[in-house]
N, CA, C and O atoms as a GROMACS GRO file, in nm:
protein
  276
    1UNK      N    1   0.096  -0.118   0.003
    1UNK     CA    2  -0.003  -0.004   0.002
    1UNK      C    3   0.082   0.123  -0.005
    1UNK      O    4   0.202   0.117   0.024
    2UNK      N    5   0.025   0.239  -0.043
    2UNK     CA    6   0.123   0.361  -0.060
    2UNK      C    7   0.146   0.408   0.086
    2UNK      O    8   0.068   0.399   0.180
    3UNK      N    9   0.263   0.455   0.083
    3UNK     CA   10   0.309   0.511   0.212
    3UNK      C   11   0.266   0.643   0.257
    3UNK      O   12   0.287   0.694   0.366
    4UNK      N   13   0.194   0.698   0.143
    4UNK     CA   14   0.149   0.841   0.172
    4UNK      C   15   0.002   0.849   0.214
    4UNK      O   16  -0.053   0.960   0.217
    5UNK      N   17  -0.065   0.738   0.247
    5UNK     CA   18  -0.208   0.732   0.259
    5UNK      C   19  -0.249   0.829   0.374
    5UNK      O   20  -0.353   0.894   0.360
    6UNK      N   21  -0.176   0.843   0.484
    6UNK     CA   22  -0.213   0.919   0.592
    6UNK      C   23  -0.123   1.059   0.605
    6UNK      O   24  -0.105   1.111   0.716
    7UNK      N   25  -0.073   1.110   0.497
    7UNK     CA   26   0.022   1.216   0.498
    7UNK      C   27  -0.068   1.349   0.515
    7UNK      O   28  -0.185   1.346   0.478
    8UNK      N   29  -0.018   1.451   0.563
    8UNK     CA   30  -0.098   1.585   0.567
    8UNK      C   31  -0.060   1.678   0.450
    8UNK      O   32  -0.131   1.774   0.420
    9UNK      N   33   0.057   1.646   0.380
    9UNK     CA   34   0.098   1.736   0.273
    9UNK      C   35   0.023   1.692   0.149
    9UNK      O   36  -0.034   1.582   0.143
   10UNK      N   37   0.024   1.776   0.056
   10UNK     CA   38  -0.054   1.752  -0.069
   10UNK      C   39   0.022   1.667  -0.180
   10UNK      O   40   0.134   1.703  -0.214
   11UNK      N   41  -0.031   1.565  -0.230
   11UNK     CA   42   0.029   1.498  -0.335
   11UNK      C   43  -0.070   1.417  -0.400
   11UNK      O   44  -0.182   1.421  -0.350
   12UNK      N   45  -0.053   1.339  -0.509
   12UNK     CA   46  -0.159   1.263  -0.566
   12UNK      C   47  -0.216   1.168  -0.489
   12UNK      O   48  -0.136   1.094  -0.431
   13UNK      N   49  -0.359   1.145  -0.469
   13UNK     CA   50  -0.406   1.043  -0.399
   13UNK      C   51  -0.400   0.911  -0.468
   13UNK      O   52  -0.403   0.907  -0.591
   14UNK      N   53  -0.391   0.796  -0.391
   14UNK     CA   54  -0.376   0.682  -0.452
   14UNK      C   55  -0.497   0.624  -0.510
   14UNK      O   56  -0.602   0.624  -0.447
   15UNK      N   57  -0.487   0.577  -0.624
   15UNK     CA   58  -0.604   0.509  -0.695
   15UNK      C   59  -0.545   0.360  -0.726
   15UNK      O   60  -0.441   0.346  -0.791
   16UNK      N   61  -0.615   0.254  -0.676
   16UNK     CA   62  -0.576   0.124  -0.697
   16UNK      C   63  -0.671   0.073  -0.804
   16UNK      O   64  -0.791   0.091  -0.785
   17UNK      N   65  -0.632   0.013  -0.909
   17UNK     CA   66  -0.700  -0.046  -1.014
   17UNK      C   67  -0.681  -0.205  -0.990
   17UNK      O   68  -0.570  -0.258  -1.000
   18UNK      N   69  -0.796  -0.276  -0.956
   18UNK     CA   70  -0.792  -0.424  -0.926
   18UNK      C   71  -0.872  -0.498  -1.026
   18UNK      O   72  -0.988  -0.473  -1.060
   19UNK      N   73  -0.779  -0.610  -1.079
   19UNK     CA   74  -0.849  -0.692  -1.178
   19UNK      C   75  -0.941  -0.791  -1.109
   19UNK      O   76  -0.887  -0.873  -1.035
   20UNK      N   77  -1.074  -0.795  -1.123
   20UNK     CA   78  -1.164  -0.891  -1.069
   20UNK      C   79  -1.140  -1.026  -1.109
   20UNK      O   80  -1.195  -1.114  -1.042
   21UNK      N   81  -1.059  -1.063  -1.216
   21UNK     CA   82  -1.040  -1.194  -1.264
   21UNK      C   83  -0.912  -1.262  -1.182
   21UNK      O   84  -0.920  -1.360  -1.109
   22UNK      N   85  -0.799  -1.187  -1.212
   22UNK     CA   86  -0.670  -1.236  -1.173
   22UNK      C   87  -0.606  -1.164  -1.044
   22UNK      O   88  -0.500  -1.200  -0.992
   23UNK      N   89  -0.682  -1.064  -1.004
   23UNK     CA   90  -0.643  -0.991  -0.894
   23UNK      C   91  -0.520  -0.896  -0.902
   23UNK      O   92  -0.472  -0.837  -0.805
   24UNK      N   93  -0.476  -0.889  -1.021
   24UNK     CA   94  -0.350  -0.796  -1.045
   24UNK      C   95  -0.393  -0.648  -0.996
   24UNK      O   96  -0.505  -0.601  -1.018
   25UNK      N   97  -0.297  -0.583  -0.930
   25UNK     CA   98  -0.324  -0.460  -0.892
   25UNK      C   99  -0.218  -0.360  -0.936
   25UNK      O  100  -0.099  -0.390  -0.937
   26UNK      N  101  -0.269  -0.232  -0.974
   26UNK     CA  102  -0.183  -0.132  -1.027
   26UNK      C  103  -0.223  -0.002  -0.934
   26UNK      O  104  -0.339   0.025  -0.904
   27UNK      N  105  -0.119   0.065  -0.898
   27UNK     CA  106  -0.143   0.193  -0.835
   27UNK      C  107  -0.124   0.316  -0.928
   27UNK      O  108  -0.026   0.329  -1.002
   28UNK      N  109  -0.220   0.400  -0.918
   28UNK     CA  110  -0.194   0.545  -1.006
   28UNK      C  111  -0.220   0.629  -0.910
   28UNK      O  112  -0.272   0.592  -0.805
   29UNK      N  113  -0.181   0.775  -0.938
   29UNK     CA  114  -0.207   0.888  -0.868
   29UNK      C  115  -0.314   0.969  -0.930
   29UNK      O  116  -0.319   0.982  -1.052
   30UNK      N  117  -0.400   1.024  -0.848
   30UNK     CA  118  -0.506   1.132  -0.881
   30UNK      C  119  -0.468   1.262  -0.830
   30UNK      O  120  -0.438   1.287  -0.713
   31UNK      N  121  -0.472   1.351  -0.934
   31UNK     CA  122  -0.418   1.499  -0.884
   31UNK      C  123  -0.510   1.546  -0.770
   31UNK      O  124  -0.629   1.515  -0.757
   32UNK      N  125  -0.439   1.623  -0.689
   32UNK     CA  126  -0.526   1.699  -0.572
   32UNK      C  127  -0.640   1.765  -0.626
   32UNK      O  128  -0.737   1.757  -0.552
   33UNK      N  129  -0.660   1.832  -0.738
   33UNK     CA  130  -0.768   1.892  -0.780
   33UNK      C  131  -0.880   1.813  -0.824
   33UNK      O  132  -0.996   1.853  -0.811
   34UNK      N  133  -0.846   1.689  -0.882
   34UNK     CA  134  -0.952   1.592  -0.920
   34UNK      C  135  -1.002   1.520  -0.796
   34UNK      O  136  -1.119   1.484  -0.786
   35UNK      N  137  -0.916   1.500  -0.706
   35UNK     CA  138  -0.962   1.428  -0.581
   35UNK      C  139  -1.048   1.513  -0.505
   35UNK      O  140  -1.145   1.460  -0.450
   36UNK      N  141  -1.027   1.661  -0.488
   36UNK     CA  142  -1.111   1.747  -0.432
   36UNK      C  143  -1.248   1.748  -0.497
   36UNK      O  144  -1.348   1.751  -0.425
   37UNK      N  145  -1.257   1.746  -0.625
   37UNK     CA  146  -1.386   1.732  -0.675
   37UNK      C  147  -1.454   1.610  -0.642
   37UNK      O  148  -1.576   1.613  -0.627
   38UNK      N  149  -1.394   1.510  -0.630
   38UNK     CA  150  -1.462   1.380  -0.586
   38UNK      C  151  -1.505   1.398  -0.437
   38UNK      O  152  -1.616   1.359  -0.401
   39UNK      N  153  -1.416   1.458  -0.348
   39UNK     CA  154  -1.442   1.470  -0.202
   39UNK      C  155  -1.564   1.564  -0.197
   39UNK      O  156  -1.655   1.536  -0.119
   40UNK      N  157  -1.573   1.681  -0.282
   40UNK     CA  158  -1.688   1.769  -0.265
   40UNK      C  159  -1.813   1.704  -0.291
   40UNK      O  160  -1.911   1.721  -0.218
   41UNK      N  161  -1.812   1.617  -0.409
   41UNK     CA  162  -1.924   1.550  -0.461
   41UNK      C  163  -1.972   1.454  -0.349
   41UNK      O  164  -2.092   1.443  -0.324
   42UNK      N  165  -1.878   1.385  -0.281
   42UNK     CA  166  -1.924   1.289  -0.172
   42UNK      C  167  -1.979   1.376  -0.046
   42UNK      O  168  -2.068   1.325   0.022
   43UNK      N  169  -1.939   1.484  -0.018
   43UNK     CA  170  -1.973   1.554   0.089
   43UNK      C  171  -2.130   1.623   0.065
   43UNK      O  172  -2.216   1.639   0.152
   44UNK      N  173  -2.138   1.656  -0.072
   44UNK     CA  174  -2.275   1.710  -0.103
   44UNK      C  175  -2.391   1.589  -0.100
   44UNK      O  176  -2.512   1.608  -0.091
   45UNK      N  177  -2.333   1.481  -0.109
   45UNK     CA  178  -2.423   1.351  -0.107
   45UNK      C  179  -2.434   1.301   0.065
   45UNK      O  180  -2.501   1.203   0.099
   46UNK      N  181  -2.366   1.377   0.151
   46UNK     CA  182  -2.374   1.340   0.278
   46UNK      C  183  -2.278   1.235   0.344
   46UNK      O  184  -2.301   1.177   0.450
   47UNK      N  185  -2.168   1.222   0.266
   47UNK     CA  186  -2.051   1.134   0.298
   47UNK      C  187  -1.924   1.199   0.324
   47UNK      O  188  -1.898   1.303   0.263
   48UNK      N  189  -1.844   1.149   0.406
   48UNK     CA  190  -1.704   1.194   0.417
   48UNK      C  191  -1.603   1.093   0.382
   48UNK      O  192  -1.632   0.975   0.400
   49UNK      N  193  -1.492   1.124   0.337
   49UNK     CA  194  -1.391   1.029   0.298
   49UNK      C  195  -1.306   0.997   0.439
   49UNK      O  196  -1.263   1.085   0.513
   50UNK      N  197  -1.292   0.869   0.459
   50UNK     CA  198  -1.220   0.826   0.571
   50UNK      C  199  -1.075   0.814   0.528
   50UNK      O  200  -0.988   0.870   0.595
   51UNK      N  201  -1.046   0.749   0.426
   51UNK     CA  202  -0.905   0.743   0.375
   51UNK      C  203  -0.907   0.789   0.206
   51UNK      O  204  -0.995   0.762   0.124
   52UNK      N  205  -0.801   0.853   0.189
   52UNK     CA  206  -0.800   0.912   0.052
   52UNK      C  207  -0.768   0.821  -0.067
   52UNK      O  208  -0.773   0.866  -0.181
   53UNK      N  209  -0.737   0.698  -0.043
   53UNK     CA  210  -0.717   0.622  -0.163
   53UNK      C  211  -0.859   0.574  -0.221
   53UNK      O  212  -0.958   0.564  -0.149
   54UNK      N  213  -0.860   0.547  -0.346
   54UNK     CA  214  -0.966   0.484  -0.422
   54UNK      C  215  -0.942   0.350  -0.482
   54UNK      O  216  -0.831   0.325  -0.529
   55UNK      N  217  -1.032   0.266  -0.484
   55UNK     CA  218  -1.018   0.122  -0.536
   55UNK      C  219  -1.125   0.112  -0.642
   55UNK      O  220  -1.244   0.124  -0.612
   56UNK      N  221  -1.081   0.088  -0.770
   56UNK     CA  222  -1.170   0.042  -0.884
   56UNK      C  223  -1.162  -0.100  -0.916
   56UNK      O  224  -1.056  -0.153  -0.949
   57UNK      N  225  -1.264  -0.157  -0.908
   57UNK     CA  226  -1.275  -0.289  -0.966
   57UNK      C  227  -1.281  -0.293  -1.125
   57UNK      O  228  -1.376  -0.242  -1.184
   58UNK      N  229  -1.179  -0.354  -1.193
   58UNK     CA  230  -1.166  -0.357  -1.341
   58UNK      C  231  -1.141  -0.487  -1.386
   58UNK      O  232  -1.159  -0.585  -1.313
   59UNK      N  233  -1.095  -0.495  -1.515
   59UNK     CA  234  -1.060  -0.625  -1.576
   59UNK      C  235  -0.921  -0.570  -1.654
   59UNK      O  236  -0.922  -0.477  -1.735
   60UNK      N  237  -0.820  -0.633  -1.620
   60UNK     CA  238  -0.684  -0.608  -1.686
   60UNK      C  239  -0.682  -0.648  -1.836
   60UNK      O  240  -0.759  -0.735  -1.877
   61UNK      N  241  -0.599  -0.589  -1.911
   61UNK     CA  242  -0.591  -0.606  -2.034
   61UNK      C  243  -0.587  -0.765  -2.079
   61UNK      O  244  -0.659  -0.816  -2.165
   62UNK      N  245  -0.491  -0.826  -2.007
   62UNK     CA  246  -0.466  -0.973  -2.025
   62UNK      C  247  -0.607  -1.055  -2.002
   62UNK      O  248  -0.640  -1.140  -2.086
   63UNK      N  249  -0.679  -1.031  -1.900
   63UNK     CA  250  -0.815  -1.104  -1.874
   63UNK      C  251  -0.912  -1.059  -1.975
   63UNK      O  252  -0.993  -1.140  -2.020
   64UNK      N  253  -0.912  -0.935  -2.013
   64UNK     CA  254  -1.004  -0.876  -2.104
   64UNK      C  255  -0.985  -0.949  -2.245
   64UNK      O  256  -1.082  -0.996  -2.306
   65UNK      N  257  -0.858  -0.956  -2.292
   65UNK     CA  258  -0.834  -1.032  -2.423
   65UNK      C  259  -0.859  -1.159  -2.413
   65UNK      O  260  -0.890  -1.219  -2.517
   66UNK      N  261  -0.854  -1.227  -2.294
   66UNK     CA  262  -0.884  -1.384  -2.288
   66UNK      C  263  -1.023  -1.383  -2.297
   66UNK      O  264  -1.064  -1.480  -2.361
   67UNK      N  265  -1.117  -1.302  -2.254
   67UNK     CA  266  -1.249  -1.307  -2.256
   67UNK      C  267  -1.307  -1.302  -2.400
   67UNK      O  268  -1.398  -1.374  -2.440
   68UNK      N  269  -1.238  -1.201  -2.478
   68UNK     CA  270  -1.280  -1.191  -2.611
   68UNK      C  271  -1.267  -1.294  -2.700
   68UNK      O  272  -1.337  -1.307  -2.800
   69UNK      N  273  -1.160  -1.384  -2.661
   69UNK     CA  274  -1.138  -1.496  -2.767
   69UNK      C  275  -1.223  -1.621  -2.730
   69UNK      O  276  -1.219  -1.722  -2.801
   0.00000   0.00000   0.00000
């Protein structure tokens, strides 16, 4: 996991892409501006972010290609 999850200084938030087939994981960074947009949207919906990382369930290219054949 990212060592910056609980940092107080500004840097890209972690976004974890997780393949639902093979469980491969890739970590990307979300710019502070984009993350703040997400945070504002959640707060307008009555929710607050506990940890700044995001996890997206996906299918990696390898598994996607296998499904297409």
